[in-house]
Tab-separated table of C-alpha atoms and ligand atoms in Angstrom:
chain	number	residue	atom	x	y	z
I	25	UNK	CA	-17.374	62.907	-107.509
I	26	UNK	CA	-14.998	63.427	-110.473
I	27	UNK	CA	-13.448	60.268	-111.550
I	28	UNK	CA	-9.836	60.979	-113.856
I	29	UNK	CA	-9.915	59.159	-117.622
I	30	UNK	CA	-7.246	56.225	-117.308
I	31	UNK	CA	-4.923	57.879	-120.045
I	32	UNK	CA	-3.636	54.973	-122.723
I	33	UNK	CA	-0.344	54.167	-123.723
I	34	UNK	CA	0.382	52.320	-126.748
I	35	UNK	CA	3.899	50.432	-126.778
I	36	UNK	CA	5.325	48.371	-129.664
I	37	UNK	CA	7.547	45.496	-129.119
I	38	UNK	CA	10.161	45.528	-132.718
I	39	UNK	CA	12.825	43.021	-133.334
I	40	UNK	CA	14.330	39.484	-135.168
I	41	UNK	CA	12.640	36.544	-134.829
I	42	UNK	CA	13.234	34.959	-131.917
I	43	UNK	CA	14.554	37.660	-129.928
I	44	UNK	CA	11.846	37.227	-126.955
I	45	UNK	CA	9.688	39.952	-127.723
I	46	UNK	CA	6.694	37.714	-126.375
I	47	UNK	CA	8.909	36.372	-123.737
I	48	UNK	CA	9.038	39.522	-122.483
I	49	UNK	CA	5.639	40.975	-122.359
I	50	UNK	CA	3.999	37.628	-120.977
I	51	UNK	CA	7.147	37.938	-118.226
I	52	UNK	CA	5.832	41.621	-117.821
I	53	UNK	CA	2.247	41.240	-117.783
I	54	UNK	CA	1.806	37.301	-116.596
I	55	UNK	CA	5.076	36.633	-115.044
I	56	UNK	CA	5.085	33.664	-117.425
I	57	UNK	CA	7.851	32.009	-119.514
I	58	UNK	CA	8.177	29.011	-121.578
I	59	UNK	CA	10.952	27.916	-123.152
I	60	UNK	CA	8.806	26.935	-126.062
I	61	UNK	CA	9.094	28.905	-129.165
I	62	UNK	CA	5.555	29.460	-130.902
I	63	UNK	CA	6.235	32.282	-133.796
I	64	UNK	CA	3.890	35.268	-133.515
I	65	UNK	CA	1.725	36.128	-136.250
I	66	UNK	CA	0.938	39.622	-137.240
I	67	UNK	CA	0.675	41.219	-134.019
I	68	UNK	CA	-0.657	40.856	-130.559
I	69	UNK	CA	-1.302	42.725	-127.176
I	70	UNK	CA	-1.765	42.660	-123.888
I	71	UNK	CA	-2.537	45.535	-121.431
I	72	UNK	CA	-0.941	46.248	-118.004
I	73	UNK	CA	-1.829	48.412	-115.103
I	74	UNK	CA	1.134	51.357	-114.421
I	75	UNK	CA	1.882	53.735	-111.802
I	76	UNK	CA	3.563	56.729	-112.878
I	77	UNK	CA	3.978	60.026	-110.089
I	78	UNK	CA	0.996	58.530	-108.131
I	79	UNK	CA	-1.304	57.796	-111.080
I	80	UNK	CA	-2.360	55.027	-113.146
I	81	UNK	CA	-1.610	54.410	-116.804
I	82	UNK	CA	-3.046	51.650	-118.828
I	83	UNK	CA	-0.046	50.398	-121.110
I	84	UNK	CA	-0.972	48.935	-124.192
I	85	UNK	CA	1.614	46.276	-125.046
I	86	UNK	CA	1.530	45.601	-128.684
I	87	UNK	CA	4.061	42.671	-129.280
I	88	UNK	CA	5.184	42.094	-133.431
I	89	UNK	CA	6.382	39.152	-135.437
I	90	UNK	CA	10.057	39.094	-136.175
I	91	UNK	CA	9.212	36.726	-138.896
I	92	UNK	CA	8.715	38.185	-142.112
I	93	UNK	CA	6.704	35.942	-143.599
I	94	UNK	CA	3.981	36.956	-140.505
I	95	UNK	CA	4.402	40.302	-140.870
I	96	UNK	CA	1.044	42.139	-141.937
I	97	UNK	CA	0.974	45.244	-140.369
I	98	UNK	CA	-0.648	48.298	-142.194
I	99	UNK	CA	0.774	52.098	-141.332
I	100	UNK	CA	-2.364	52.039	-139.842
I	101	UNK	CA	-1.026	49.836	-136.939
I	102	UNK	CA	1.865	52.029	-136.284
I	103	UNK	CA	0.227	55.314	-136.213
I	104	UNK	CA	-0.212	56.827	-132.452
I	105	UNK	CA	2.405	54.702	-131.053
I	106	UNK	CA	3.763	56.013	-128.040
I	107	UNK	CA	7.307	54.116	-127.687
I	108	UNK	CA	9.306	51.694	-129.331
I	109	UNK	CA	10.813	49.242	-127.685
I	110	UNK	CA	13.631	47.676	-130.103
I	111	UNK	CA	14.802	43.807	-128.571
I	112	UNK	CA	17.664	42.070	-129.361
I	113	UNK	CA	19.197	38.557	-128.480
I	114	UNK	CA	22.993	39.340	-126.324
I	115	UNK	CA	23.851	36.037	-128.103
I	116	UNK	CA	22.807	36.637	-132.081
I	117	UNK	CA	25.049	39.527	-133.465
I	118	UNK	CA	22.908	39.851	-136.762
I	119	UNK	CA	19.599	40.619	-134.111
I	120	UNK	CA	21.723	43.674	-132.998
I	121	UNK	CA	23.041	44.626	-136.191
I	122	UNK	CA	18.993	44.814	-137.624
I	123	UNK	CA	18.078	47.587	-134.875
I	124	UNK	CA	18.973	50.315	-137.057
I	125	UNK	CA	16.413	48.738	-139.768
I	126	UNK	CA	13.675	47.842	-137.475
I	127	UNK	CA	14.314	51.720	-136.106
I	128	UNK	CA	14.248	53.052	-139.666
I	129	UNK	CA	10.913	51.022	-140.122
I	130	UNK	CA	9.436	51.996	-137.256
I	131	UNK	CA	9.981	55.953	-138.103
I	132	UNK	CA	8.928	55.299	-141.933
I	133	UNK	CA	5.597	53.477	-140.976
I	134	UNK	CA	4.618	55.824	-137.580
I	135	UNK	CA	5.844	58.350	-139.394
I	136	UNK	CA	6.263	60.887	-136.143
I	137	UNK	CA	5.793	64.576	-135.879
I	138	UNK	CA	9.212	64.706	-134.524
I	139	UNK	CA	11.475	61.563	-135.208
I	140	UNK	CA	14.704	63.203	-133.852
I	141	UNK	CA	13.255	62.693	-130.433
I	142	UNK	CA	10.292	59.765	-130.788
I	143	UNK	CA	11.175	57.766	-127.865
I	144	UNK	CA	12.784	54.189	-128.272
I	145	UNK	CA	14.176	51.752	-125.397
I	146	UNK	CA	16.285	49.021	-126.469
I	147	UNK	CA	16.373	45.324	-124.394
I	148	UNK	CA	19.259	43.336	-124.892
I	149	UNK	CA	17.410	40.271	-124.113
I	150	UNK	CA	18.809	36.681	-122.785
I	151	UNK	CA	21.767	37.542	-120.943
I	152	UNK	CA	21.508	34.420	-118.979
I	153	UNK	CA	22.196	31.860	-121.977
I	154	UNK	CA	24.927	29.871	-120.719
I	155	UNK	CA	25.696	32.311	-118.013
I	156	UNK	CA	26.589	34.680	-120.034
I	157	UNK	CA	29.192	32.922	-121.849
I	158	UNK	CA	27.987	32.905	-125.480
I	159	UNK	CA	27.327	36.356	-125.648
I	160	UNK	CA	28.154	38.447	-128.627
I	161	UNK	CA	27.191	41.937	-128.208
I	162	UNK	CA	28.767	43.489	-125.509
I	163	UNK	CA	26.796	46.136	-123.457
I	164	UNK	CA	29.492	48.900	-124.338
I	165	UNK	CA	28.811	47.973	-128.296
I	166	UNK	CA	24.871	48.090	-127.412
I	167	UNK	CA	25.098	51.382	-125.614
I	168	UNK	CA	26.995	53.056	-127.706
I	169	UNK	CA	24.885	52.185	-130.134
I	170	UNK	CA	21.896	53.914	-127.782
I	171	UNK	CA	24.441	57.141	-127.676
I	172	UNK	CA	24.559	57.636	-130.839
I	173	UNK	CA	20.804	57.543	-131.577
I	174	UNK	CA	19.886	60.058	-129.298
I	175	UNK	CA	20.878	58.316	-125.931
I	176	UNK	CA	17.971	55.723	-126.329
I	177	UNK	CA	17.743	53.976	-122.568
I	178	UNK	CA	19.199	51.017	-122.772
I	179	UNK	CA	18.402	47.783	-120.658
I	180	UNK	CA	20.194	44.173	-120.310
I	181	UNK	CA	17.178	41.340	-119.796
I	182	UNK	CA	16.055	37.960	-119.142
I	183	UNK	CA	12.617	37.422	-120.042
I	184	UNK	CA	13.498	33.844	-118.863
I	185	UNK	CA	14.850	34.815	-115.031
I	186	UNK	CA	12.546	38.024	-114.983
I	187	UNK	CA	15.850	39.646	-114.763
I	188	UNK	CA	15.216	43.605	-115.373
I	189	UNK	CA	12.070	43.264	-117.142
I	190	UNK	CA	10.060	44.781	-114.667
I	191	UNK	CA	12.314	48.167	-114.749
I	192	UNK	CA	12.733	47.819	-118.512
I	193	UNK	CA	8.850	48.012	-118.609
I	194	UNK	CA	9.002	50.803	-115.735
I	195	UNK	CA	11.147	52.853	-118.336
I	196	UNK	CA	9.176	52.187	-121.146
I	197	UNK	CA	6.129	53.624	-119.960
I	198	UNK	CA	7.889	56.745	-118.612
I	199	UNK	CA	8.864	57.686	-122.011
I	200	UNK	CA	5.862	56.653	-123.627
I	201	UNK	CA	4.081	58.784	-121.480
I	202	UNK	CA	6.184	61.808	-122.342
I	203	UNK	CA	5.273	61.658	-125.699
I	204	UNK	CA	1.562	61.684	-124.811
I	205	UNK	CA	0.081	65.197	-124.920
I	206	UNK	CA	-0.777	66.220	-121.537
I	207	UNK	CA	-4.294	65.686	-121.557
I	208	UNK	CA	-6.733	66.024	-118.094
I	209	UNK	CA	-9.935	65.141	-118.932
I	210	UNK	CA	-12.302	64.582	-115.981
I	211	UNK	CA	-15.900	62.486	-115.835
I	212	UNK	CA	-17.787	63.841	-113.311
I	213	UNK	CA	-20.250	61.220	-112.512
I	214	UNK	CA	-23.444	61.564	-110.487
I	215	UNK	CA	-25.942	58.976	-109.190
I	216	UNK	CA	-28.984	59.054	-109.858
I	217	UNK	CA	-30.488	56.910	-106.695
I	218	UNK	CA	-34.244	56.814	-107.077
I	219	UNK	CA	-33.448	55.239	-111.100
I	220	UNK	CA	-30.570	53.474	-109.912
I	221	UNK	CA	-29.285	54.877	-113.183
I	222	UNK	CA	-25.942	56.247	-113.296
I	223	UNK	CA	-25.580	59.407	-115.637
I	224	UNK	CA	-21.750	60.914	-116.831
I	225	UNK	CA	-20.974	63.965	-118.100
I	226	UNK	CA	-17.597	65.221	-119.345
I	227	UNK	CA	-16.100	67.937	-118.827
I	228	UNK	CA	-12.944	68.944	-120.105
I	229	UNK	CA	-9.778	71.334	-117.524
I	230	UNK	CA	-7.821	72.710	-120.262
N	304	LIG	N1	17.257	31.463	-122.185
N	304	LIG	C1	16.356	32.358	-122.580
N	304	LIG	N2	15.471	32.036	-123.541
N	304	LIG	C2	14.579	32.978	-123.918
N	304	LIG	C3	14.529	34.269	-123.340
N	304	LIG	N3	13.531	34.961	-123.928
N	304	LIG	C4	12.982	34.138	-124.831
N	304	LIG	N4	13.590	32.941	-124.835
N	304	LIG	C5	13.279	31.773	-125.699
N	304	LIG	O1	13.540	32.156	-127.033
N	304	LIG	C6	12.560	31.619	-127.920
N	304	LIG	C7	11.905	32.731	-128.707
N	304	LIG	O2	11.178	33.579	-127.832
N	304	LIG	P1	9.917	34.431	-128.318
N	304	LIG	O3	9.520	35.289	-127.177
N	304	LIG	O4	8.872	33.565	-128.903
N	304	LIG	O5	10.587	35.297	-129.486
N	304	LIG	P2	9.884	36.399	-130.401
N	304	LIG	O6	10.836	37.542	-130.474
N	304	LIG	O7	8.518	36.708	-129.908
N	304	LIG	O8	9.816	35.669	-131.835
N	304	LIG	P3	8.760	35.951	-133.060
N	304	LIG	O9	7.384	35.835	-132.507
N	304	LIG	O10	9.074	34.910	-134.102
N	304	LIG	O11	9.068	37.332	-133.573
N	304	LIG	C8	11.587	30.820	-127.043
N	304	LIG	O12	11.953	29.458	-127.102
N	304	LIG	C9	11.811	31.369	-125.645
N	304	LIG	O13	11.586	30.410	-124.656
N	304	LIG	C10	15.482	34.581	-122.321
N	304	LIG	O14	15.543	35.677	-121.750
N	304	LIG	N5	16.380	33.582	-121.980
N	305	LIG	MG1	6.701	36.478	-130.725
């Protein structure tokens, strides 16, 4: 029997302090929110389960500190990244106006072998602060924002209501998965019974 290598997906989470970058992967992965704020320090992740075209994906959620003063991440960290995801707060103008610098980062440190068309998804987080009434950014300002960078998918959240996060997510590992080299590498196992040992080979379909 010939059992397909889970193929992983690395995913990191970019953007101000504040923002609900952790929000929103603990809504993803745990369906969890508190409305307590506890900073993240260097970096974090958490791993999720996806179906893509009838086949898993394991998506490695790497969530970032907004907070400068926690920010310790080496190039090192960066490297072999598979999307971006770039978060802002509706309701904090200056959180939007920083994407272009946390996109410029991100392309500096991961340093991609094509940066034109690395793919990013931005999350316009919070959109249910005060029903909507202290927003700041409107979605036309965010998307064209998203146009002009290449058409980057753009998505309007709550990590607090679970509103979109789920097809934010959905997106994310989409495009994260284009940018992984098609790779099809089967482990045929076989069972040894008498031993009770289990042996696996690899083999590689090119
Ligand atoms: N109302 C509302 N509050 C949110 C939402 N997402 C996050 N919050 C709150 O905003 C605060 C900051 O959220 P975090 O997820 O910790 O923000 P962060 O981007 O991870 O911040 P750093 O770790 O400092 O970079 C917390 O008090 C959250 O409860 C949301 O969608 N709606
Ligand atoms: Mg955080």
């Amino acid at each position: 029997m010939a059992s397909r290598r889970r193929i992983l997906l690395k995913v990191i989470i970019l953007g101000d302090s504040g923002v609900g970058k952790t929000s929103l992967m603990n809504q993803y992965v745990n369906r969890k929110f508190s409305n307590q704020y506890k900073a993240t320090i260097g970096a974090d992740f958490l791993t999720k389960e996806v179906q893509l075209d009838d086949r898993l994906f394991t998506l490695q959620i790497w969530d970032t500190a907004g907070q400068e003063r926690f920010q310790s991440l080496g190039v090192a960290f960066y490297r072999g990244a598979d999307c971006c995801v770039l978060v802002y707060d509706v309701n904090v103008m200056k959180s939007f106006d920083n994407l272009n610098n946390w996109r410029e980062e991100f392309l500096i440190q991961a340093s991609p072998s094509d940066p034109e068309n690395f793919p990013f998804v931005v999350l316009g987080n919070k959109v249910d602060v005060d029903g909507g009434n202290s927003r700041v950014v409107s979605e036309k300002k965010a998307k064209a924002w998203c146009a002009s960078k290449g058409n980057i998918p753009y998505f309007e959240t709550s990590a607090k209501e679970g509103f979109n996060v789920d097809a934010a997510f959905q997106c994310i590992a989409k495009n994260a998965l284009k940018n992984e080299p098609e790779e099809e590498i089967y482990l045929p196992d076989t069972i040894d019974v008498a031993g009770g040992r289990q042996q696996r080979s690899t083999g590689c379909e090119c």
